Amino acid sequence: GFLNYCYKIDFNCWDEDHLKALFRSMQFFSKDHIRFAEFLLGIAVLGSKESTSVMRVQYIFRFYDSNNDGNLDSNDFKCLLRDVRSMSGLPVISADIDKEFSDLMKVLKIENSENKKHK
């Protein structure tokens, strides 16, 4: 349904994983489908130039919350960093993303759960 529609309207600039994340970001009421109103609102919010709107931030959060648990784990956050680097024209190299992630965790004073496991 949703993926076919995205391909039909030539919205194929993203791969299937990104399109699935887009679908997830539009879900408010169910975990297996979206209503037309959710879709319409999602298109309106994500297409908005108002990048600081609360709704836009909520969509972006759900986009990267890959397991729908209400938290961004280290893989989710690294995916976000990967996309930001890609959209900024920076090289998307895993080692660079890992270092940037580690540096951000230090600045934010968040202990990385991956580091806990290795101690």
PDB file of C-alpha atoms in Angstrom:
ATOM      1  CA  GLY A   1       0.000   0.000   0.000  1.00  0.00           C
ATOM      2  CA  PHE A   2       2.113   2.863   1.313  1.00  0.00           C
ATOM      3  CA  LEU A   3       5.367   1.766  -0.371  1.00  0.00           C
ATOM      4  CA  ASN A   4       3.566   1.171  -3.668  1.00  0.00           C
ATOM      5  CA  TYR A   5       1.997   4.619  -3.438  1.00  0.00           C
ATOM      6  CA  CYS A   6       5.389   6.250  -2.769  1.00  0.00           C
ATOM      7  CA  TYR A   7       6.863   4.514  -5.810  1.00  0.00           C
ATOM      8  CA  LYS A   8       3.818   5.390  -7.917  1.00  0.00           C
ATOM      9  CA  ILE A   9       4.250   9.125  -7.231  1.00  0.00           C
ATOM     10  CA  ASP A  10       7.995   8.853  -7.975  1.00  0.00           C
ATOM     11  CA  PHE A  11       8.934   9.303  -4.341  1.00  0.00           C
ATOM     12  CA  ASN A  12      11.723   6.811  -4.825  1.00  0.00           C
ATOM     13  CA  CYS A  13      14.581   9.060  -3.769  1.00  0.00           C
ATOM     14  CA  TRP A  14      14.678   7.033  -0.530  1.00  0.00           C
ATOM     15  CA  ASP A  15      15.332   3.352  -0.089  1.00  0.00           C
ATOM     16  CA  GLU A  16      12.734   0.977   1.322  1.00  0.00           C
ATOM     17  CA  ASP A  17      14.023   1.297   4.919  1.00  0.00           C
ATOM     18  CA  HIS A  18      13.631   5.090   4.817  1.00  0.00           C
ATOM     19  CA  LEU A  19      10.136   4.778   3.350  1.00  0.00           C
ATOM     20  CA  LYS A  20       9.189   2.348   6.135  1.00  0.00           C
ATOM     21  CA  ALA A  21      10.510   4.886   8.648  1.00  0.00           C
ATOM     22  CA  LEU A  22       8.423   7.577   6.946  1.00  0.00           C
ATOM     23  CA  PHE A  23       5.346   5.356   7.329  1.00  0.00           C
ATOM     24  CA  ARG A  24       6.193   4.782  11.020  1.00  0.00           C
ATOM     25  CA  SER A  25       6.564   8.530  11.565  1.00  0.00           C
ATOM     26  CA  MET A  26       2.980   9.086  10.394  1.00  0.00           C
ATOM     27  CA  GLN A  27       1.402   6.509  12.711  1.00  0.00           C
ATOM     28  CA  PHE A  28      -0.587   7.969  15.577  1.00  0.00           C
ATOM     29  CA  PHE A  29      -3.294   5.420  16.331  1.00  0.00           C
ATOM     30  CA  SER A  30      -2.162   2.028  15.069  1.00  0.00           C
ATOM     31  CA  LYS A  31       1.050   0.098  14.559  1.00  0.00           C
ATOM     32  CA  ASP A  32       0.035  -1.571  11.302  1.00  0.00           C
ATOM     33  CA  HIS A  33      -1.691   1.118   9.229  1.00  0.00           C
ATOM     34  CA  ILE A  34      -2.221   4.849   8.908  1.00  0.00           C
ATOM     35  CA  ARG A  35      -5.452   6.678   8.272  1.00  0.00           C
ATOM     36  CA  PHE A  36      -5.779   9.113   5.389  1.00  0.00           C
ATOM     37  CA  ALA A  37      -5.913  12.027   7.840  1.00  0.00           C
ATOM     38  CA  GLU A  38      -2.610  10.875   9.406  1.00  0.00           C
ATOM     39  CA  PHE A  39      -1.042  10.644   5.960  1.00  0.00           C
ATOM     40  CA  LEU A  40      -2.302  14.069   4.940  1.00  0.00           C
ATOM     41  CA  LEU A  41      -1.117  15.655   8.188  1.00  0.00           C
ATOM     42  CA  GLY A  42       2.251  13.930   7.823  1.00  0.00           C
ATOM     43  CA  ILE A  43       2.766  15.276   4.324  1.00  0.00           C
ATOM     44  CA  ALA A  44       1.783  18.765   5.485  1.00  0.00           C
ATOM     45  CA  VAL A  45       4.052  18.749   8.539  1.00  0.00           C
ATOM     46  CA  LEU A  46       7.066  17.177   6.864  1.00  0.00           C
ATOM     47  CA  GLY A  47       6.733  19.443   3.847  1.00  0.00           C
ATOM     48  CA  SER A  48       6.582  22.524   6.048  1.00  0.00           C
ATOM     49  CA  LYS A  49       9.395  25.064   6.064  1.00  0.00           C
ATOM     50  CA  GLU A  50       8.811  25.554   9.800  1.00  0.00           C
ATOM     51  CA  SER A  51      11.559  23.192  10.942  1.00  0.00           C
ATOM     52  CA  THR A  52      11.107  23.889  14.649  1.00  0.00           C
ATOM     53  CA  SER A  53       7.450  22.976  14.946  1.00  0.00           C
ATOM     54  CA  VAL A  54       6.710  20.519  17.752  1.00  0.00           C
ATOM     55  CA  MET A  55       4.793  18.248  15.390  1.00  0.00           C
ATOM     56  CA  ARG A  56       7.702  18.127  12.951  1.00  0.00           C
ATOM     57  CA  VAL A  57      10.084  17.149  15.747  1.00  0.00           C
ATOM     58  CA  GLN A  58       7.664  14.396  16.831  1.00  0.00           C
ATOM     59  CA  TYR A  59       7.552  13.022  13.274  1.00  0.00           C
ATOM     60  CA  ILE A  60      11.328  13.071  13.023  1.00  0.00           C
ATOM     61  CA  PHE A  61      11.621  11.309  16.385  1.00  0.00           C
ATOM     62  CA  ARG A  62       9.212   8.556  15.312  1.00  0.00           C
ATOM     63  CA  PHE A  63      11.082   8.303  11.993  1.00  0.00           C
ATOM     64  CA  TYR A  64      14.298   7.345  13.813  1.00  0.00           C
ATOM     65  CA  ASP A  65      12.721   5.332  16.682  1.00  0.00           C
ATOM     66  CA  SER A  66      13.111   2.085  14.740  1.00  0.00           C
ATOM     67  CA  ASN A  67      11.567  -0.220  17.350  1.00  0.00           C
ATOM     68  CA  ASN A  68       8.748   2.160  18.382  1.00  0.00           C
ATOM     69  CA  ASP A  69       9.737   2.071  22.055  1.00  0.00           C
ATOM     70  CA  GLY A  70       9.689   5.843  22.621  1.00  0.00           C
ATOM     71  CA  ASN A  71      13.493   6.020  22.917  1.00  0.00           C
ATOM     72  CA  LEU A  72      16.342   6.519  20.488  1.00  0.00           C
ATOM     73  CA  ASP A  73      18.949   3.849  21.083  1.00  0.00           C
ATOM     74  CA  SER A  74      22.524   4.168  19.842  1.00  0.00           C
ATOM     75  CA  ASN A  75      21.694   2.589  16.452  1.00  0.00           C
ATOM     76  CA  ASP A  76      18.758   4.986  15.964  1.00  0.00           C
ATOM     77  CA  PHE A  77      20.922   7.962  16.833  1.00  0.00           C
ATOM     78  CA  LYS A  78      23.719   6.809  14.526  1.00  0.00           C
ATOM     79  CA  CYS A  79      21.195   6.453  11.709  1.00  0.00           C
ATOM     80  CA  LEU A  80      20.144  10.057  12.343  1.00  0.00           C
ATOM     81  CA  LEU A  81      23.798  11.165  12.254  1.00  0.00           C
ATOM     82  CA  ARG A  82      24.351   9.181   9.038  1.00  0.00           C
ATOM     83  CA  ASP A  83      21.414  10.925   7.362  1.00  0.00           C
ATOM     84  CA  VAL A  84      22.500  14.382   8.576  1.00  0.00           C
ATOM     85  CA  ARG A  85      26.008  13.773   7.222  1.00  0.00           C
ATOM     86  CA  SER A  86      24.618  12.554   3.909  1.00  0.00           C
ATOM     87  CA  MET A  87      22.267  15.532   3.521  1.00  0.00           C
ATOM     88  CA  SER A  88      25.121  17.897   4.437  1.00  0.00           C
ATOM     89  CA  GLY A  89      27.378  16.444   1.764  1.00  0.00           C
ATOM     90  CA  LEU A  90      29.795  15.031   4.328  1.00  0.00           C
ATOM     91  CA  PRO A  91      31.314  11.574   3.885  1.00  0.00           C
ATOM     92  CA  VAL A  92      29.253   8.780   5.415  1.00  0.00           C
ATOM     93  CA  ILE A  93      31.974   6.639   6.992  1.00  0.00           C
ATOM     94  CA  SER A  94      31.080   4.355   9.904  1.00  0.00           C
ATOM     95  CA  ALA A  95      34.203   5.238  11.890  1.00  0.00           C
ATOM     96  CA  ASP A  96      33.409   8.965  11.583  1.00  0.00           C
ATOM     97  CA  ILE A  97      29.805   8.394  12.660  1.00  0.00           C
ATOM     98  CA  ASP A  98      30.923   6.292  15.639  1.00  0.00           C
ATOM     99  CA  LYS A  99      33.361   9.024  16.725  1.00  0.00           C
ATOM    100  CA  GLU A 100      30.777  11.769  16.274  1.00  0.00           C
ATOM    101  CA  PHE A 101      28.278   9.718  18.290  1.00  0.00           C
ATOM    102  CA  SER A 102      30.800   9.124  21.066  1.00  0.00           C
ATOM    103  CA  ASP A 103      31.754  12.828  21.141  1.00  0.00           C
ATOM    104  CA  LEU A 104      28.096  13.879  21.335  1.00  0.00           C
ATOM    105  CA  MET A 105      27.427  11.462  24.188  1.00  0.00           C
ATOM    106  CA  LYS A 106      30.351  12.985  26.094  1.00  0.00           C
ATOM    107  CA  VAL A 107      29.145  16.547  25.455  1.00  0.00           C
ATOM    108  CA  LEU A 108      25.613  15.615  26.521  1.00  0.00           C
ATOM    109  CA  LYS A 109      27.037  13.658  29.471  1.00  0.00           C
ATOM    110  CA  ILE A 110      25.093  10.558  28.512  1.00  0.00           C
ATOM    111  CA  GLU A 111      26.706   7.238  29.275  1.00  0.00           C
ATOM    112  CA  ASN A 112      26.562   5.073  26.191  1.00  0.00           C
ATOM    113  CA  SER A 113      24.938   1.708  26.961  1.00  0.00           C
ATOM    114  CA  GLU A 114      27.360   0.079  24.500  1.00  0.00           C
ATOM    115  CA  ASN A 115      30.279   1.334  26.603  1.00  0.00           C
ATOM    116  CA  LYS A 116      28.688  -0.072  29.763  1.00  0.00           C
ATOM    117  CA  LYS A 117      28.693  -3.554  28.254  1.00  0.00           C
ATOM    118  CA  HIS A 118      32.414  -3.343  27.479  1.00  0.00           C
ATOM    119  CA  LYS A 119      33.521  -2.188  30.947  1.00  0.00           C
TER     120      LYS A 119
END
